[in-house]
Coordinates of C-alpha atoms in Angstrom, one line a residue:
Chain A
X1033 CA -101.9 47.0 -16.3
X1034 CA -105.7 47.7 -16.6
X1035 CA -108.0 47.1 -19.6
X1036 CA -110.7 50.0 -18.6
X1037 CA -114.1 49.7 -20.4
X1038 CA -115.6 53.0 -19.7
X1039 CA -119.5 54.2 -20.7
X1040 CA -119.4 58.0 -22.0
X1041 CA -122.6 58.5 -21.4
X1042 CA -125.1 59.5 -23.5
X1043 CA -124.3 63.5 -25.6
X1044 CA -121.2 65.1 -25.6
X1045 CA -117.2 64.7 -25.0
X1046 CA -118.1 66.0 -20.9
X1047 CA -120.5 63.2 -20.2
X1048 CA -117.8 60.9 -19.2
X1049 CA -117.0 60.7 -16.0
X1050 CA -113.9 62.3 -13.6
X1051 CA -112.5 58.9 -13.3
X1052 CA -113.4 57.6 -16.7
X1053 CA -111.6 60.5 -18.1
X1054 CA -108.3 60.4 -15.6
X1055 CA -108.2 56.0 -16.8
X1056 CA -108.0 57.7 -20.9
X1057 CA -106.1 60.0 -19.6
X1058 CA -103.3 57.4 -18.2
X1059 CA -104.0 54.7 -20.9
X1060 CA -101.1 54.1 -23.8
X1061 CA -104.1 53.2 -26.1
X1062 CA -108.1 54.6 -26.2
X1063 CA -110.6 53.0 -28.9
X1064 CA -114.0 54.1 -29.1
X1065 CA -116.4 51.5 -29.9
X1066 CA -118.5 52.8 -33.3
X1067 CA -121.3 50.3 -34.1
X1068 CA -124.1 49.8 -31.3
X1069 CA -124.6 53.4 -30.8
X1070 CA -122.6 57.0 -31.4
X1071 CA -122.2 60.0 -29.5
X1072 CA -123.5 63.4 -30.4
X1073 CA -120.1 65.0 -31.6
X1074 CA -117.1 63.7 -33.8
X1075 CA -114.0 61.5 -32.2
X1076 CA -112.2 64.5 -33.3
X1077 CA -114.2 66.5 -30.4
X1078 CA -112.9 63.6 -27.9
X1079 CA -109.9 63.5 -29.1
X1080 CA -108.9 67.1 -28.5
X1081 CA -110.5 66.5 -25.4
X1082 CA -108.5 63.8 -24.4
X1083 CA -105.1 65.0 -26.2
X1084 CA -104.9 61.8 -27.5
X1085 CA -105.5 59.8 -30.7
X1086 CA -108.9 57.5 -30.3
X1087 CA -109.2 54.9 -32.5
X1088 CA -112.5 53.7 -34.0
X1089 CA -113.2 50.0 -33.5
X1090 CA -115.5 49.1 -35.6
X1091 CA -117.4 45.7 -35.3
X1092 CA -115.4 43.4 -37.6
X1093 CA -112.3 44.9 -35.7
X1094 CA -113.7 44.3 -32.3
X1095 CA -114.7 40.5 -33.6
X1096 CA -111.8 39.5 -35.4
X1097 CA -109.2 41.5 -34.2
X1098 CA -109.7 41.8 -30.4
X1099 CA -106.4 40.3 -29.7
X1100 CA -104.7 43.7 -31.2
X1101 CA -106.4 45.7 -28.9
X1102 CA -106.1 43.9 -26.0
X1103 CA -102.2 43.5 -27.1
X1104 CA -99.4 45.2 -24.9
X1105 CA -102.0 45.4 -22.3
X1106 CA -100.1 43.8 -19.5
X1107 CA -97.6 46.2 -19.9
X1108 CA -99.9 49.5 -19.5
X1109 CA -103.3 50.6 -19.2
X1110 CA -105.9 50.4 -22.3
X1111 CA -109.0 52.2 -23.0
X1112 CA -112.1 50.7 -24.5
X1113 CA -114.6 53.6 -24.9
X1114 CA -118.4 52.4 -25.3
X1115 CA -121.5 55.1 -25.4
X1116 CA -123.8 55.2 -23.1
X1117 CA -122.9 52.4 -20.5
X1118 CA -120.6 49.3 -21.3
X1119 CA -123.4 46.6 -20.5
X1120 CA -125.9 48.4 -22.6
X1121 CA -124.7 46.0 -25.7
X1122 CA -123.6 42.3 -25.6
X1123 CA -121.0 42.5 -28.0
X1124 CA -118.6 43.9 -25.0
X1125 CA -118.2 40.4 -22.6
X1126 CA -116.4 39.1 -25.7
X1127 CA -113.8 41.1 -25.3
X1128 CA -114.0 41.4 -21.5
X1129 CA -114.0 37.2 -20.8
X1130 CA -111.3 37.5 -23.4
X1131 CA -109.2 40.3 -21.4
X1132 CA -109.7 38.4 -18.0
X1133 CA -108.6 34.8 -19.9
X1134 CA -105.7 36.7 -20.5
X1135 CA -104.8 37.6 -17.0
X1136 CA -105.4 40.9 -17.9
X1137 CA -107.5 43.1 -14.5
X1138 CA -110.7 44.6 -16.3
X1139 CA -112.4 47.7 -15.0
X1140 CA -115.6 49.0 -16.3
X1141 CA -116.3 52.8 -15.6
X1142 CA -120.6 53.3 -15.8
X1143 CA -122.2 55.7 -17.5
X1144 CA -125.8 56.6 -18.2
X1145 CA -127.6 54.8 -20.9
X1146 CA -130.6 55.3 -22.7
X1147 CA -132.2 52.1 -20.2
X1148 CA -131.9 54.6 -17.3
X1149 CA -132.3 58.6 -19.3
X1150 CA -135.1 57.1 -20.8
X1151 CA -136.7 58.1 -16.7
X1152 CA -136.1 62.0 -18.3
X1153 CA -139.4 61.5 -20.2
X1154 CA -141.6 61.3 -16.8
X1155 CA -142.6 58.1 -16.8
X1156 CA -141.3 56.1 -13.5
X1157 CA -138.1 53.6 -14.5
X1158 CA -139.7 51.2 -12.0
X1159 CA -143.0 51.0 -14.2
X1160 CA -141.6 50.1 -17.4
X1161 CA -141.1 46.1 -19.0
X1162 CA -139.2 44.3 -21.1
X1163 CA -137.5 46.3 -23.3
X1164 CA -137.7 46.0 -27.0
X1165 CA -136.0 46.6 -30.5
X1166 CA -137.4 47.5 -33.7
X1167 CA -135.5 47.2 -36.8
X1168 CA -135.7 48.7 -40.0
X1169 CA -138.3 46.4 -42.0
X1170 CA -137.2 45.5 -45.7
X1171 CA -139.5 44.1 -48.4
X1172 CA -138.8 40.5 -47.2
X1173 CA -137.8 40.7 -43.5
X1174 CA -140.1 42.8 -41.6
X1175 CA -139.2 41.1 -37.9
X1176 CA -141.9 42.0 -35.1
X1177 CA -141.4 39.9 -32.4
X1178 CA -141.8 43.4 -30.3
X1179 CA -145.3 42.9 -30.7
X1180 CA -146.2 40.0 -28.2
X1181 CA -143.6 41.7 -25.5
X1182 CA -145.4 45.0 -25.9
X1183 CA -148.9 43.6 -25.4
X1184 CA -147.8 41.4 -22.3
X1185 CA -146.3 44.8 -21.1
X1186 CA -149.3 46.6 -21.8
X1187 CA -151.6 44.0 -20.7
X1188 CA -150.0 44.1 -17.2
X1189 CA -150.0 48.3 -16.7
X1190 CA -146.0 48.9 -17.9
X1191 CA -144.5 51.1 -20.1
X1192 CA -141.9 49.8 -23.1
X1193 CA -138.8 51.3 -24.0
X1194 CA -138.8 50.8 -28.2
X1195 CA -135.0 50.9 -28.5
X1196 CA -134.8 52.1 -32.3
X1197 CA -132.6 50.7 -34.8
X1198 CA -129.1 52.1 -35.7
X1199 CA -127.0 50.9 -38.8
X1200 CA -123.3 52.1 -39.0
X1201 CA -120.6 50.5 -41.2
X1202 CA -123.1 47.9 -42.4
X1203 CA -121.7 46.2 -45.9
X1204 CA -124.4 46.6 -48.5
X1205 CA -126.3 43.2 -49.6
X1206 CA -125.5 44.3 -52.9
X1207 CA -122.0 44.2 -52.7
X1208 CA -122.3 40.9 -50.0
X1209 CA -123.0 39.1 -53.1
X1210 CA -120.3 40.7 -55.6
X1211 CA -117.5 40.1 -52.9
X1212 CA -116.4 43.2 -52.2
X1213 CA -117.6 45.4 -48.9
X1214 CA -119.1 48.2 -50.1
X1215 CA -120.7 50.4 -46.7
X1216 CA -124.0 51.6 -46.6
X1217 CA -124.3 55.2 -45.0
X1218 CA -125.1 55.6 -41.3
X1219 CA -128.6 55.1 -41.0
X1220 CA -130.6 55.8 -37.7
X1221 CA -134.5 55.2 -37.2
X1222 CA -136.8 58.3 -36.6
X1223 CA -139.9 58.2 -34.0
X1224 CA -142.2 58.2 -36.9
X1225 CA -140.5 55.7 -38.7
X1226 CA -140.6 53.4 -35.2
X1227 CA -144.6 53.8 -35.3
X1228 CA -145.5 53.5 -38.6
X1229 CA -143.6 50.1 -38.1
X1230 CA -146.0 49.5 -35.1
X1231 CA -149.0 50.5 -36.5
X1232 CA -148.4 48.3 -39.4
X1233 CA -147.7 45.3 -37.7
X1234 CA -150.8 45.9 -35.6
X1235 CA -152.8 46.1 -38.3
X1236 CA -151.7 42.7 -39.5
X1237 CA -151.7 41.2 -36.1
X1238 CA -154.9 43.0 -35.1
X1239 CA -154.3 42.0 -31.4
X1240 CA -155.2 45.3 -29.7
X1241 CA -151.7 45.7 -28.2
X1242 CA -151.3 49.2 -28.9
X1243 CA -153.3 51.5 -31.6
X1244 CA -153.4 54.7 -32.6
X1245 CA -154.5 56.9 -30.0
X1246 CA -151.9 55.1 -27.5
X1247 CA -150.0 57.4 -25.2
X1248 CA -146.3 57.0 -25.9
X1249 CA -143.2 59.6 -25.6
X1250 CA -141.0 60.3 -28.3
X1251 CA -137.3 61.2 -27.0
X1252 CA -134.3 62.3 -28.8
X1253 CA -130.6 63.2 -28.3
X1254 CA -131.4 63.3 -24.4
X1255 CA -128.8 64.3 -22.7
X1256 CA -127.9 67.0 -24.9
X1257 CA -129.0 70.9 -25.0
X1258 CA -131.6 70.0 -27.8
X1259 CA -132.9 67.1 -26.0
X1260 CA -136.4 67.0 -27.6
X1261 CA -139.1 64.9 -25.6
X1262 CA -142.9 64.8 -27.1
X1263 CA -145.7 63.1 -25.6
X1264 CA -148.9 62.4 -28.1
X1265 CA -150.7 59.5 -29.2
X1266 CA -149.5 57.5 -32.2
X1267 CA -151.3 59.0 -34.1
X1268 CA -150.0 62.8 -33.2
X1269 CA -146.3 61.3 -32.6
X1270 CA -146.5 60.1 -36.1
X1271 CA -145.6 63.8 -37.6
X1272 CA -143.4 65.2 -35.4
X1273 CA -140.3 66.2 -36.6
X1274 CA -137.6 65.2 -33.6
X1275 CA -134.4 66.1 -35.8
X1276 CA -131.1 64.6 -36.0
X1277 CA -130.4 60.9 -34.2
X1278 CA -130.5 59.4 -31.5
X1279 CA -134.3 58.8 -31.1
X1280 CA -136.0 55.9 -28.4
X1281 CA -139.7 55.8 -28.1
X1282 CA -141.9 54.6 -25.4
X1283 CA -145.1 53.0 -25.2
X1284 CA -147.3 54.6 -22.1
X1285 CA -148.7 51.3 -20.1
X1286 CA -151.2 52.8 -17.3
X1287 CA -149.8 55.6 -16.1
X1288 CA -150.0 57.4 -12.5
X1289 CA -151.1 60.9 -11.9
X1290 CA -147.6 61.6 -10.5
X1291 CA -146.2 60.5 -14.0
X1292 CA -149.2 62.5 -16.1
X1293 CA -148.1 65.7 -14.1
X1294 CA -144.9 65.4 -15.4
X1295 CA -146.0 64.1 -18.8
X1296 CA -148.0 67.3 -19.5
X1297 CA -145.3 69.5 -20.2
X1298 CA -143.9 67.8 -22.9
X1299 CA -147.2 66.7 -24.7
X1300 CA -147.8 67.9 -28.3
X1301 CA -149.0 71.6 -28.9
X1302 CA -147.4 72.8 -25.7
X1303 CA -144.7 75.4 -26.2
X1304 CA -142.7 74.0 -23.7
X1305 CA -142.2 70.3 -25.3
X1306 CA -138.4 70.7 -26.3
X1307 CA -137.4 71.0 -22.2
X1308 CA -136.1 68.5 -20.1
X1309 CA -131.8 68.6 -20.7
X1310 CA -132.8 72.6 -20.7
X1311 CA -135.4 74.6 -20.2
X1312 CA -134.9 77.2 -22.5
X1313 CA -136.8 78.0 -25.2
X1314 CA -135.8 76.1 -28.6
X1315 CA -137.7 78.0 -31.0
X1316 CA -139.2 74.6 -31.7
X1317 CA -143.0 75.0 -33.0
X1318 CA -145.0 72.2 -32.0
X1319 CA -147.5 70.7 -34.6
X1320 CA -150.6 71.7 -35.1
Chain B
X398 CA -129.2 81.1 -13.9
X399 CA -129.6 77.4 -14.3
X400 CA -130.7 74.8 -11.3
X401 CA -129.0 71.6 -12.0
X402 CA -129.7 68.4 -10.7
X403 CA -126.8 66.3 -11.0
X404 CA -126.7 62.6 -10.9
X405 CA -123.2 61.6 -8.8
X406 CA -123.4 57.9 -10.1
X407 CA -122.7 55.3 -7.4
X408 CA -119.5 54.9 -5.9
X409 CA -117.4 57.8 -4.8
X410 CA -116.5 61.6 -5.8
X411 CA -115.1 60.9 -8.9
X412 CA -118.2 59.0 -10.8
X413 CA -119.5 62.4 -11.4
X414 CA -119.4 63.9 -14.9
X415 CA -116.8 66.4 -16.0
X416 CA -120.2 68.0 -16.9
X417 CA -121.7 67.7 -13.9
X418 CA -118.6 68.9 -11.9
X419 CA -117.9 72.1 -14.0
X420 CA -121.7 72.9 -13.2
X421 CA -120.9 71.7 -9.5
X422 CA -117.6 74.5 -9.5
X423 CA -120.2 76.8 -11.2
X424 CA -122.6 77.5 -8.8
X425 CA -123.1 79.4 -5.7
X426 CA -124.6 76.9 -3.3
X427 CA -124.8 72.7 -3.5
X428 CA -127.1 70.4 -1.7
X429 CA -127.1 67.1 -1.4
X430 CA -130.1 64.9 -1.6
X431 CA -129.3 62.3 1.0
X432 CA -132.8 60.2 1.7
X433 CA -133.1 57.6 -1.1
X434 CA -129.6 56.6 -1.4
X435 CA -126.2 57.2 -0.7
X436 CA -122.9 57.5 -2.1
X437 CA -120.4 55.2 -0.6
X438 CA -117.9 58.2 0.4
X439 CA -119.1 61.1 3.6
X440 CA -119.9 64.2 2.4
X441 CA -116.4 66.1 3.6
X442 CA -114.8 64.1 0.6
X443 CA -117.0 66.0 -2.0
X444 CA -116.3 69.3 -0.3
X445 CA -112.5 68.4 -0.8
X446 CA -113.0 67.0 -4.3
X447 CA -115.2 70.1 -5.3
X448 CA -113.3 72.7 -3.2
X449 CA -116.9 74.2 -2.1
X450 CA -119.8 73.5 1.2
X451 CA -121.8 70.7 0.3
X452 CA -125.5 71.3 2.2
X453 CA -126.9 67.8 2.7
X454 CA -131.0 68.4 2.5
X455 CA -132.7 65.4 3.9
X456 CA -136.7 64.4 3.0
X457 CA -137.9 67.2 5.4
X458 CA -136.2 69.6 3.6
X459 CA -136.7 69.3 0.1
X460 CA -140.3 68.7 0.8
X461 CA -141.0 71.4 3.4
X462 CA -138.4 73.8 2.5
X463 CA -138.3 73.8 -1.8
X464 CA -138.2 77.2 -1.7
X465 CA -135.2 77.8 0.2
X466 CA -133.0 75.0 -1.8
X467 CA -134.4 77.7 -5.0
X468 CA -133.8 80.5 -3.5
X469 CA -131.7 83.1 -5.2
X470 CA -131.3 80.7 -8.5
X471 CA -132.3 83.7 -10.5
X472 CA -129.4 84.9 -10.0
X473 CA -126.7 82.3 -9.7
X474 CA -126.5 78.5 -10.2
X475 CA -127.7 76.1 -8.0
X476 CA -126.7 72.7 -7.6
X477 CA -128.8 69.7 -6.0
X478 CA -126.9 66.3 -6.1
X479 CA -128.5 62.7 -6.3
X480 CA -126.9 59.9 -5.8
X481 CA -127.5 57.8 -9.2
X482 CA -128.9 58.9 -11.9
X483 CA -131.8 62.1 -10.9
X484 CA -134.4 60.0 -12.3
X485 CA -133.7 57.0 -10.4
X486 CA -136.4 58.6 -7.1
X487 CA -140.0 60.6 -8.1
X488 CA -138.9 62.4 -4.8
X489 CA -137.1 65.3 -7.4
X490 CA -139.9 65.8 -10.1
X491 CA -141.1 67.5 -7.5
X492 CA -138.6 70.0 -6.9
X493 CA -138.0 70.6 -10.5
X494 CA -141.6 71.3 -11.6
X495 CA -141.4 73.7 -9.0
X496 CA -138.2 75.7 -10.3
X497 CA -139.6 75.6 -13.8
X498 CA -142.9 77.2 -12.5
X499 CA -140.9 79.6 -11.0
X500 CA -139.3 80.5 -14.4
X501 CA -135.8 79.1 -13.6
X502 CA -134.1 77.1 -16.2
X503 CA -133.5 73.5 -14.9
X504 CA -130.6 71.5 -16.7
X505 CA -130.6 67.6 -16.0
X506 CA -127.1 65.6 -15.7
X507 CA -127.6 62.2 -16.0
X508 CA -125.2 59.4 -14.4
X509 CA -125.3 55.8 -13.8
X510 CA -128.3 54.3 -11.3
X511 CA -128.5 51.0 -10.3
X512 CA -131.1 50.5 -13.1
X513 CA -128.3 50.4 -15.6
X514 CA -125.3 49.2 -13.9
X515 CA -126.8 45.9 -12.4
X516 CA -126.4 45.2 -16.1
X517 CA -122.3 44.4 -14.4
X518 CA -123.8 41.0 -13.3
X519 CA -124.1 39.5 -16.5
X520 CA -127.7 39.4 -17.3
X521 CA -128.6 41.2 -20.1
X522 CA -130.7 44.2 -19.3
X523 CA -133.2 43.8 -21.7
X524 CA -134.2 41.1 -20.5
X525 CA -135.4 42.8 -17.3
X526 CA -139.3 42.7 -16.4
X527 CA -140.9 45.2 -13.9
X528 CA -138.5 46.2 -11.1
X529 CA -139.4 45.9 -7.6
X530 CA -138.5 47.2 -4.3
X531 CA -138.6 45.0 -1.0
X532 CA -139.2 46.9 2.3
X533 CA -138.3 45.5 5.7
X534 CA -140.9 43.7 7.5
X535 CA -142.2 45.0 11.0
X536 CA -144.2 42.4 12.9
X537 CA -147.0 44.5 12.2
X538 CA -146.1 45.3 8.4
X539 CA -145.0 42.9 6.0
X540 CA -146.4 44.3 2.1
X541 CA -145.2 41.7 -0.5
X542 CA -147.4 42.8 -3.5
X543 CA -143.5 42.4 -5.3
X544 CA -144.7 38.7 -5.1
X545 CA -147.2 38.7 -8.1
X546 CA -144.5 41.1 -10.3
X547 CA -141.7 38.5 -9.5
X548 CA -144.6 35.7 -10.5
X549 CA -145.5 37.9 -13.6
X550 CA -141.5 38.3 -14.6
X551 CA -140.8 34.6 -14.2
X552 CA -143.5 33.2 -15.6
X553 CA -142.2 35.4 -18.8
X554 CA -138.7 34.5 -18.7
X555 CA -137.6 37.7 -17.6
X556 CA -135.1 38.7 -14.6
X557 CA -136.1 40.7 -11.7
X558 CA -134.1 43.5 -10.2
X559 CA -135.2 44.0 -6.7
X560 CA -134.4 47.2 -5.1
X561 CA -133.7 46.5 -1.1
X562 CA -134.9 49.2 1.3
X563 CA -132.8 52.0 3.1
X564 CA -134.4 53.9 5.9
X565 CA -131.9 57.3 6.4
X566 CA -132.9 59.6 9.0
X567 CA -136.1 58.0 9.6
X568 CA -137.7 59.5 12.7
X569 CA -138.8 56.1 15.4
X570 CA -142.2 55.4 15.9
X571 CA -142.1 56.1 19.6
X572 CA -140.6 59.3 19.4
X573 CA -143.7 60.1 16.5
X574 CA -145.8 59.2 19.1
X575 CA -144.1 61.7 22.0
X576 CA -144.6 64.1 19.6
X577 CA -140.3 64.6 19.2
X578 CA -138.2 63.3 16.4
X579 CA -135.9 61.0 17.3
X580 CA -134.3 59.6 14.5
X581 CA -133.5 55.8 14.0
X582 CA -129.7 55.0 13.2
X583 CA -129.8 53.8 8.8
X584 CA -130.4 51.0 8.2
X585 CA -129.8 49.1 4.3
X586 CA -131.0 46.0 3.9
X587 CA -128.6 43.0 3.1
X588 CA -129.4 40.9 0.1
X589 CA -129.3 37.9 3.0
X590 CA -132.3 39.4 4.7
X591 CA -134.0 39.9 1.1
X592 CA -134.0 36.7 0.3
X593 CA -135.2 35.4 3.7
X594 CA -138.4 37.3 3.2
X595 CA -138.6 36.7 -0.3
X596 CA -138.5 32.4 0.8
X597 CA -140.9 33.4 3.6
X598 CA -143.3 35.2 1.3
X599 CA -143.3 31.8 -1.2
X600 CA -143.8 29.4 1.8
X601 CA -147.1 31.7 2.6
X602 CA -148.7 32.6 -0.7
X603 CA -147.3 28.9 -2.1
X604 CA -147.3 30.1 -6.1
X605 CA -143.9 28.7 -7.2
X606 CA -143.3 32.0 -8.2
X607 CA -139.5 31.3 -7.0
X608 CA -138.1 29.2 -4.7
X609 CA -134.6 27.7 -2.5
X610 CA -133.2 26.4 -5.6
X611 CA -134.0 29.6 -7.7
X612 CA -131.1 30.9 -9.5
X613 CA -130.1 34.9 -8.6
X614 CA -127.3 37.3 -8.5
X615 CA -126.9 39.4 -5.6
X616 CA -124.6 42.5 -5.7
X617 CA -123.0 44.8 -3.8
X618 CA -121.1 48.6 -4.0
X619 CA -121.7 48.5 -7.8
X620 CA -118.8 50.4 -9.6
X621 CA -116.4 50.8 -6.3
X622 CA -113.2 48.5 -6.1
X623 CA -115.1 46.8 -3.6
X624 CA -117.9 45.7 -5.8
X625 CA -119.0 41.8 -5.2
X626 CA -121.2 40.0 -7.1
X627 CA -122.3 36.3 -6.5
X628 CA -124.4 34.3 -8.1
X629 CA -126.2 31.1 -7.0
X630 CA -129.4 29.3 -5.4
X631 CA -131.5 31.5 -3.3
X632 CA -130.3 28.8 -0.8
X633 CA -126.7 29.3 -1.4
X634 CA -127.1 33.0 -1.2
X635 CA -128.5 33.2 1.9
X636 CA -125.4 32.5 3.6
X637 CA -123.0 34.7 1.6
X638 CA -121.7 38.1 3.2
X639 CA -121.7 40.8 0.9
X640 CA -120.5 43.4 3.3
X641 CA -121.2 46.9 3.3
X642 CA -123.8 48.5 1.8
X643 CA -125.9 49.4 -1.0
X644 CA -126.9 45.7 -2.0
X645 CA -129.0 44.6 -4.7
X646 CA -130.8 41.4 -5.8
X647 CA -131.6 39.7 -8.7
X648 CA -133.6 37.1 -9.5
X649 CA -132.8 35.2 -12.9
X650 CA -135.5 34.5 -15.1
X651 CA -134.6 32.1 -17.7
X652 CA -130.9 32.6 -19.1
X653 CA -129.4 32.3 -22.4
X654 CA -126.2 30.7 -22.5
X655 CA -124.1 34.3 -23.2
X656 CA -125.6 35.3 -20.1
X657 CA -124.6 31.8 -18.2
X658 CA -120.9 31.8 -19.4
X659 CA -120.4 35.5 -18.1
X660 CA -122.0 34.7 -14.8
X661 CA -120.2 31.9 -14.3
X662 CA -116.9 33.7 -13.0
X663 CA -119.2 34.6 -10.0
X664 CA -120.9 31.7 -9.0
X665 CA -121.0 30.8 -5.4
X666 CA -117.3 28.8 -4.5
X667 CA -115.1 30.4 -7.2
X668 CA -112.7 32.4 -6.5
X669 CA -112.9 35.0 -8.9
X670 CA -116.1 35.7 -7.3
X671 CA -115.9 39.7 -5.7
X672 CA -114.8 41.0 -9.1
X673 CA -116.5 43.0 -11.6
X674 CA -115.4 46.8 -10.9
X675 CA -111.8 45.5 -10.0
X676 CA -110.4 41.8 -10.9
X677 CA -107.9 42.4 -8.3
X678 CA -108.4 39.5 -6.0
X679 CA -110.1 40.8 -2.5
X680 CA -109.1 38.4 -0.5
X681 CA -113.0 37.1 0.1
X682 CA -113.1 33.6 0.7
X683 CA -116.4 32.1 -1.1
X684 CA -118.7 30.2 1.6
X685 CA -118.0 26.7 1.5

């Protein structure tokens, strides 16, 4: 009857919401989409959750075999499960245009995304620019188009959220050229990884964008009870250890005393960094 | 124990997380921050849906009496609802500094804010500039310093989400002046009136930042059944009744042809127009 495309927000199996969960809860089918982001526990954790199967589209499943999961959907309800919210990707109106050229009624249940949590780290939603991606360089593709968007951001006073690259199920070039899909492991870029990409390509570019004693906030797993937020320059940000994935960074444009107030407890060397999801001590020492 | 603050998303009772409603359940008293937005259900449906008082605190109480929403959270939960996502307003930094200098644990619960969502029209978020908000003009008052960020945006290529005021319980001037509040009946502003202020503000200042023929997406009740969404001139849009409240605006910067074939179901004159949350038909007949 329905093909439901419902964010799950951003940590855990209980981040969905009441209605998201009662639309899985009615559907005959529930996949969970694996390849633009992940949440914070196993499917196994949703699934028991649920008390239902959930099956993991991955992407060459949702590109060539959408018609299976979109198949029996006239008869009853599907579920297509997508972390944080369903338009944080593109590779969702596929399926959607595909559902509704089908006849098929499509509902989407919103979530929070990283694009809105990212307001967790004190710095005002309202203030920030164009958002950006950075991608894990390689010897011969080191892509940094990021660079002119952060410095027109910058120039005019905003912040940037540095959306930070995530590789899951990607086939390995090596085994691209023998034929056979082999699968690299997950692979998910750190804070420090982010800037040492930044720094080098400011360094080549020499613009003045950004260097290393710019303010910027490293964020990780927000949302979750070891949300970690760090505020530092560069330069300081650059040997933090945020732990496990997901990590965002942003880059500070100029920043109101409002924002600063709130900015102070999370900046390096304060005891109190690791707040924000909880207050509660984490044990976690800051740098020195 | 812990003071929550709870986004509630942005339709009705059930957009809140199963996280946020166990907490909700949890605790021993629940306000409801009812200034800067509002959920499109009354209050006496949360009481139902949570089983518990709901105690709505308007602006004068959260900033004059903070202490009293805190009160007692030593020693039992606490619960203080926004509509959104909590960091959508600065109006709560406030209030959460406060508990944490205080000593009480505070525990965020993020949700979907209009930030996020407007993603539903199509355009892709990330290529969002600054945000802005447009306030209603007085005779007297008529700020349109969102004119140079819209200028800025376009001039970059990048869409503009503007935020249209809501006055709630906003005491009248007069009654400021007899020295007795008397409060105004709310008031949301109607993407119509948006975008006859925005045209006025071009035909004044005379930049080309935007004009009659300039492409934009206005929404409305994002994530109810009832949610609209239209796209079309500034011209066209004028004319278009979106209905009830909360509305939105957005003004396209330049589009990329994903973005053009998704928005195309909701361009001014087809049918298919009001869908989004629901592809039911709604019976809305598309201006002519």
């Amino acid at each position: 009857m329905v093909f439901y495309i419902i964010g799950l927000g951003l940590a855990d199996e209980r981040d969905i919401t009441v209605k998201g969960l009662e639309a899985v809860k009615r559907s005959q089918r529930v996949y969970l989409e694996a390849y633009t982001s992940l949440l914070l526990v196993p499917k196994e954790k949703l699934e028991e959750f649920y008390g239902k199967e959930v099956i993991v589209a991955d992407r060459e499943m949702v590109e060539m075999e959408a018609d299976s999961i979109l198949e029996g959907a006239e008869e009853g309800d599907v579920s297509f499960l997508v972390v944080g919210d369903p338009f944080g990707a593109t590779t969702h109106t596929d399926l959607e245009l595909r559902a509704r050229g089908w006849g098929i009624p499509v509902k989407v249940i919103h979530n929070a995304s990283i694009m809105n949590a990212v307001g967790a780290c004190g710095l005002q939603l309202y203030r920030f620019g164009e958002a950006v991606s950075i991608v894990f360089f390689t010897d011969s593709w080191r892509p940094d188009s990021f660079y002119d968007r952060i410095a027109a951001n910058r120039r005019a006073g905003l912040h940037t959220l540095c959306l930070l690259d995530i590789k899951v199920k990607e086939p390995s070039l090596e085994s691209l050229a023998r034929g056979k899909k082999v699968y690299e492991p997950p692979r998910f870029m750190s804070v420090g990884t982010a800037l040492s990409q930044l720094l080098e390509v400011e360094e080549v570019r020499g613009g003045g964008a950004y260097g290393p004693d710019t303010l910027c906030v490293g964020v990780a797993r927000i949302g979750s009870d070891s949300q970690r937020i760090v505020a530092g320059s560069m330069q300081q940000l650059l040997d933090v250890d945020f732990g496990p994935p997901l990590h965002s960074l942003v880059i500070a444009g100029d920043t109101h005393p409002i924002e600063l107030e709130y900015l102070e407890q999370f900046m390096v060397g304060r005891q109190r960094e690791a707040e924000g999801g909880s207050s509660a001590a984490t044990g976690v020492v800051p740098p020195s």
